[in-house]
């Protein structure tokens, strides 16, 4: 997702969490919060904890002012926000350490830190990532979900070595897997005339959801927190530039709505397939952000600048 839009959605994501009281919803998916032993995070810029900082050729990094000003050292951490992101807040609410970026754990000298993080949680998210590998605008700019899942396998091995196979399975059955992804795939469709010629919005969103379903199965996890995409047409770069009121782009919002409907249906089907072994919570970002935009007075005096940065 373009860096121009990140502060906009990051702020709304945190406000949505607080306003709509999603923690009880988490309890529905994962039981009592104190019983969740680990949080594993997959996704895009909304939950990237700094993985993109370790990509040598990536320009999609959150190291610009005033990111990080609410961290102790008041320096950018690679998160695309001023402090903790959505996944950090979830881990903190549960009572766990902030999941460190996976790429910060690589190397022979970091094996102890790696094994420790494997137990409490790791963040695999990458700004610009998508469900499809080609969703980022340029090669090498992000870690797609397919690669994030390969990284997860290495952490799974580290966890198994530390706890043993049986205890690791029990641990993962109680852990929470946070998935915040899909926006970049939809933005890629909007940008690409070739994709629009090949498939209709309905066909494309269904193909994204089908791929996501297969990837959810690959995790081997059974407890998920999954976010739908927000009103993409209301991001700064998608608003109607020729309009004096800078209205939201209806086409982009329609695509997001189609995707969310297909996602909800897919999750229901997947739960039926896996029967009682799967629990999930779906967080409605689309309507949450819409409520914040439509009723700003309910959320205090925060001002959002809708112009592109």
Coordinates of C-alpha atoms in Angstrom, one line a residue:
X1 CA 0.0 0.0 0.0
X2 CA 1.3 3.5 -0.9
X3 CA 3.0 5.3 2.0
X4 CA 0.8 8.2 1.2
X5 CA -2.2 6.4 2.6
X6 CA -0.6 4.6 5.6
X7 CA -1.1 7.2 8.4
X8 CA -4.7 7.6 7.4
X9 CA -5.6 3.9 7.7
X10 CA -3.3 3.2 10.6
X11 CA -5.0 5.8 12.8
X12 CA -8.4 4.6 11.8
X13 CA -7.5 1.0 12.5
X14 CA -6.4 1.8 16.1
X15 CA -9.5 4.0 16.6
X16 CA -11.7 1.2 15.3
X17 CA -10.2 -1.2 17.8
X18 CA -10.9 1.1 20.7
X19 CA -14.3 2.4 19.6
X20 CA -15.8 -1.0 18.6
X21 CA -14.3 -2.9 21.6
X22 CA -12.9 -5.8 19.6
X23 CA -11.2 -7.5 22.6
X24 CA -14.4 -9.3 23.7
X25 CA -14.6 -10.5 20.0
X26 CA -11.1 -11.9 20.4
X27 CA -12.2 -13.8 23.4
X28 CA -14.9 -15.5 21.3
X29 CA -12.2 -16.7 18.9
X30 CA -9.4 -17.6 21.3
X31 CA -11.0 -18.0 24.7
X32 CA -9.9 -15.9 27.7
X33 CA -7.2 -13.4 26.6
X34 CA -4.8 -14.6 29.4
X35 CA -4.9 -18.1 28.0
X36 CA -3.4 -17.0 24.6
X37 CA 0.3 -18.0 24.7
X38 CA 1.4 -16.5 21.4
X39 CA 0.4 -14.0 18.7
X40 CA 1.6 -14.5 15.1
X41 CA 1.1 -11.6 12.7
X42 CA 0.8 -11.7 8.9
X43 CA -0.1 -8.9 6.6
X44 CA 0.8 -5.6 5.1
X45 CA 1.8 -2.1 6.2
X46 CA -1.0 -1.8 8.7
X47 CA 0.8 -4.3 10.9
X48 CA 4.4 -4.3 9.6
X49 CA 6.7 -4.0 12.7
X50 CA 9.8 -3.3 10.7
X51 CA 10.4 -6.2 8.4
X52 CA 10.8 -3.9 5.4
X53 CA 13.7 -2.3 7.1
X54 CA 15.7 -5.5 6.4
X55 CA 14.9 -5.5 2.7
X56 CA 17.9 -3.9 1.0
X57 CA 16.2 -2.6 -2.1
X58 CA 12.8 -1.8 -0.7
X59 CA 11.6 1.8 -0.7
X60 CA 8.4 0.9 1.2
X61 CA 9.8 1.7 4.7
X62 CA 8.2 3.7 7.5
X63 CA 11.3 5.5 8.6
X64 CA 10.1 9.1 8.1
X65 CA 9.1 11.8 10.6
X66 CA 7.2 11.6 12.9
X67 CA 7.0 7.8 13.0
X68 CA 8.1 6.3 16.3
X69 CA 7.6 9.4 18.4
X70 CA 5.5 7.5 20.9
X71 CA 8.1 4.8 21.4
X72 CA 10.6 5.2 24.3
X73 CA 13.5 6.3 22.1
X74 CA 11.1 8.4 19.9
X75 CA 12.6 7.0 16.8
X76 CA 11.1 5.3 13.8
X77 CA 10.9 1.5 14.2
X78 CA 9.8 0.5 10.7
X79 CA 6.1 0.7 11.7
X80 CA 4.0 3.0 9.5
X81 CA 2.6 4.9 12.4
X82 CA 3.7 7.1 15.3
X83 CA 3.9 4.3 17.8
X84 CA 2.4 0.8 18.3
X85 CA 0.3 -0.7 15.5
X86 CA -2.9 -2.7 15.7
X87 CA -1.1 -6.0 16.2
X88 CA 1.1 -4.5 18.9
X89 CA -2.0 -3.4 20.8
X90 CA -3.5 -6.8 20.6
X91 CA -0.4 -8.5 22.0
X92 CA -0.2 -5.9 24.7
X93 CA -3.8 -6.4 25.7
X94 CA -3.2 -10.1 25.9
X95 CA -0.1 -9.5 28.1
X96 CA 2.5 -10.7 25.7
X97 CA 5.7 -8.9 24.4
X98 CA 5.3 -7.0 21.1
X99 CA 5.9 -9.6 18.3
X100 CA 9.3 -8.7 16.8
X101 CA 9.8 -8.6 13.0
X102 CA 10.8 -11.9 11.7
X103 CA 13.8 -10.6 9.7
X104 CA 15.3 -9.2 12.9
X105 CA 15.6 -12.7 14.3
X106 CA 17.8 -14.2 11.5
X107 CA 21.4 -15.1 12.0
X108 CA 23.4 -17.6 14.0
X109 CA 24.0 -15.3 16.9
X110 CA 20.2 -14.7 17.4
X111 CA 19.1 -18.2 17.9
X112 CA 18.2 -17.7 21.5
X113 CA 16.1 -14.6 20.8
X114 CA 14.6 -16.4 17.9
X115 CA 13.5 -19.4 20.0
X116 CA 12.1 -17.2 22.7
X117 CA 10.1 -15.1 20.2
X118 CA 8.9 -18.3 18.5
X119 CA 7.0 -19.0 21.7
X120 CA 5.4 -15.7 22.4
X121 CA 4.9 -14.5 18.9
X122 CA 6.5 -13.2 15.7
X123 CA 5.5 -10.5 13.2
X124 CA 5.9 -11.5 9.5
X125 CA 4.0 -8.6 8.0
X126 CA 5.5 -6.4 5.3
X127 CA 4.4 -3.0 3.9
X128 CA 3.1 -3.4 0.4
X129 CA 2.4 -7.2 0.7
X130 CA -0.5 -8.9 -0.9
X131 CA -2.2 -12.3 -1.0
X132 CA -0.9 -12.6 -4.6
X133 CA 2.9 -12.4 -5.1
X134 CA 2.7 -9.6 -7.7
X135 CA 0.5 -7.2 -5.6
X136 CA 3.4 -4.8 -4.7
X137 CA 4.1 -2.3 -7.4
X138 CA 7.8 -3.2 -7.9
X139 CA 9.8 -6.4 -7.3
X140 CA 11.7 -6.7 -4.0
X141 CA 9.6 -4.0 -2.3
X142 CA 7.7 -6.3 0.0
X143 CA 7.3 -9.8 1.4
X144 CA 4.1 -11.4 -0.1
X145 CA 2.0 -13.6 2.0
X146 CA 3.3 -16.7 0.3
X147 CA 6.8 -15.8 1.5
X148 CA 5.6 -14.8 5.0
X149 CA 4.2 -18.4 5.3
X150 CA 7.6 -19.8 4.4
X151 CA 9.1 -17.7 7.2
X152 CA 6.4 -19.0 9.5
X153 CA 7.5 -22.6 8.8
X154 CA 11.0 -21.8 10.1
X155 CA 9.5 -20.3 13.3
X156 CA 7.3 -23.4 13.6
X157 CA 10.4 -25.6 13.5
X158 CA 12.1 -23.4 16.1
X159 CA 9.0 -23.7 18.4
X160 CA 8.9 -27.5 17.9
X161 CA 12.6 -27.8 18.8
X162 CA 12.1 -25.7 22.0
X163 CA 8.9 -27.2 23.3
X164 CA 8.8 -30.7 21.6
X165 CA 6.2 -31.7 19.0
X166 CA 3.3 -32.5 21.4
X167 CA 3.6 -29.3 23.5
X168 CA 4.2 -27.2 20.3
X169 CA 0.9 -28.5 18.9
X170 CA -1.0 -27.6 22.1
X171 CA 0.7 -24.2 22.2
X172 CA -0.3 -23.4 18.6
X173 CA -3.9 -24.6 19.1
X174 CA -4.3 -21.9 21.7
X175 CA -2.3 -19.2 19.9
X176 CA -3.8 -16.3 17.9
X177 CA -3.0 -15.7 14.2
X178 CA -3.7 -12.2 13.1
X179 CA -4.2 -11.6 9.3
X180 CA -4.4 -8.1 8.0
X181 CA -4.0 -8.3 4.2
X182 CA -5.9 -7.9 0.9
X183 CA -5.9 -4.1 0.3
X184 CA -2.8 -4.2 -2.0
X185 CA -4.3 -6.9 -4.1
X186 CA -7.4 -4.7 -4.7
X187 CA -5.3 -1.6 -5.3
X188 CA -3.3 -3.6 -7.8
X189 CA -6.5 -4.4 -9.7
X190 CA -7.5 -0.8 -9.8
X191 CA -4.1 0.3 -11.2
X192 CA -3.9 -2.5 -13.8
X193 CA -5.8 -2.2 -17.0
X194 CA -4.5 -5.7 -17.9
X195 CA -6.1 -7.3 -14.8
X196 CA -9.4 -5.4 -15.4
X197 CA -9.5 -6.8 -19.0
X198 CA -8.9 -10.3 -17.8
X199 CA -11.5 -10.5 -15.1
X200 CA -14.5 -8.7 -13.7
X201 CA -14.4 -7.2 -10.2
X202 CA -16.5 -10.2 -8.9
X203 CA -14.2 -12.7 -10.6
X204 CA -11.0 -11.0 -9.3
X205 CA -12.1 -10.6 -5.7
X206 CA -13.2 -14.2 -5.7
X207 CA -9.8 -15.3 -7.0
X208 CA -8.1 -13.3 -4.2
X209 CA -10.3 -14.9 -1.6
X210 CA -9.8 -18.4 -3.0
X211 CA -6.0 -18.0 -2.8
X212 CA -6.3 -16.6 0.8
X213 CA -8.3 -19.7 1.8
X214 CA -5.6 -22.0 0.7
X215 CA -3.0 -19.9 2.5
X216 CA -5.0 -20.0 5.8
X217 CA -4.9 -23.7 5.6
X218 CA -1.2 -23.7 5.1
X219 CA -0.6 -22.1 8.5
X220 CA -2.0 -25.1 10.3
X221 CA -3.5 -22.7 12.8
X222 CA -7.0 -22.9 14.1
X223 CA -7.6 -19.5 15.9
X224 CA -7.7 -16.4 13.7
X225 CA -8.4 -12.7 13.9
X226 CA -9.0 -11.6 10.3
X227 CA -9.6 -8.0 9.2
X228 CA -11.6 -7.1 6.1
X229 CA -10.4 -4.2 4.0
X230 CA -11.4 -0.6 4.7
X231 CA -13.1 1.9 2.3
X232 CA -10.2 2.1 -0.1
X233 CA -11.9 4.8 -2.1
X234 CA -11.6 7.1 0.9
X235 CA -7.8 7.0 1.1
X236 CA -6.1 10.2 0.1
X237 CA -4.8 8.9 -3.3
X238 CA -8.2 7.4 -4.2
X239 CA -10.4 10.4 -3.5
X240 CA -11.8 12.2 -6.5
X241 CA -9.2 14.9 -7.3
X242 CA -11.4 16.8 -9.7
X243 CA -14.1 17.2 -7.1
X244 CA -14.2 20.3 -4.9
X245 CA -15.3 18.1 -2.0
X246 CA -12.7 15.3 -2.7
X247 CA -15.4 12.7 -2.5
X248 CA -14.5 9.0 -2.0
X249 CA -14.0 6.9 -5.1
X250 CA -17.1 4.7 -5.5
X251 CA -15.4 2.1 -7.7
X252 CA -12.7 1.4 -5.2
X253 CA -15.2 1.2 -2.4
X254 CA -17.4 -1.2 -4.4
X255 CA -14.4 -3.4 -5.0
X256 CA -13.6 -3.5 -1.3
X257 CA -17.2 -4.3 -0.4
X258 CA -17.2 -7.2 -2.9
X259 CA -14.0 -8.6 -1.5
X260 CA -15.3 -8.4 2.1
X261 CA -18.5 -10.2 1.3
X262 CA -16.6 -12.9 -0.5
X263 CA -14.2 -13.1 2.5
X264 CA -16.9 -13.5 5.0
X265 CA -18.5 -16.3 3.0
X266 CA -15.2 -18.0 2.6
X267 CA -14.5 -17.9 6.3
X268 CA -17.9 -19.4 7.1
X269 CA -17.2 -22.2 4.6
X270 CA -13.7 -22.9 5.9
X271 CA -15.1 -23.2 9.5
X272 CA -17.6 -25.7 8.3
X273 CA -14.9 -27.7 6.5
X274 CA -12.7 -27.7 9.6
X275 CA -15.7 -28.2 11.9
X276 CA -15.0 -27.5 15.5
X277 CA -11.2 -27.2 15.1
X278 CA -11.4 -23.6 13.8
X279 CA -12.4 -20.4 15.6
X280 CA -12.1 -17.0 14.1
X281 CA -13.2 -13.4 14.6
X282 CA -13.8 -11.1 11.6
X283 CA -13.3 -7.4 12.1
X284 CA -15.3 -5.2 9.9
X285 CA -12.9 -2.4 8.9
X286 CA -15.1 -1.1 6.1
X287 CA -18.0 -0.1 8.3
X288 CA -15.7 0.9 11.2
X289 CA -13.8 3.4 9.1
X290 CA -17.0 4.6 7.5
X291 CA -18.5 5.3 11.0
X292 CA -15.4 7.3 12.0
X293 CA -15.4 9.3 8.8
X294 CA -19.2 9.9 9.0
X295 CA -19.3 10.6 12.8
X296 CA -15.9 12.2 13.7
X297 CA -17.3 14.0 16.8
X298 CA -17.7 10.6 18.4
X299 CA -13.9 10.1 18.4
X300 CA -12.7 13.3 19.9
X301 CA -10.8 16.2 18.3
X302 CA -8.4 14.3 16.1
X303 CA -8.0 15.9 12.7
X304 CA -7.1 14.0 9.6
X305 CA -5.6 15.7 6.6
X306 CA -7.0 14.1 3.4
X307 CA -4.5 15.6 1.1
X308 CA -1.7 13.3 -0.2
X309 CA 1.6 13.6 1.6

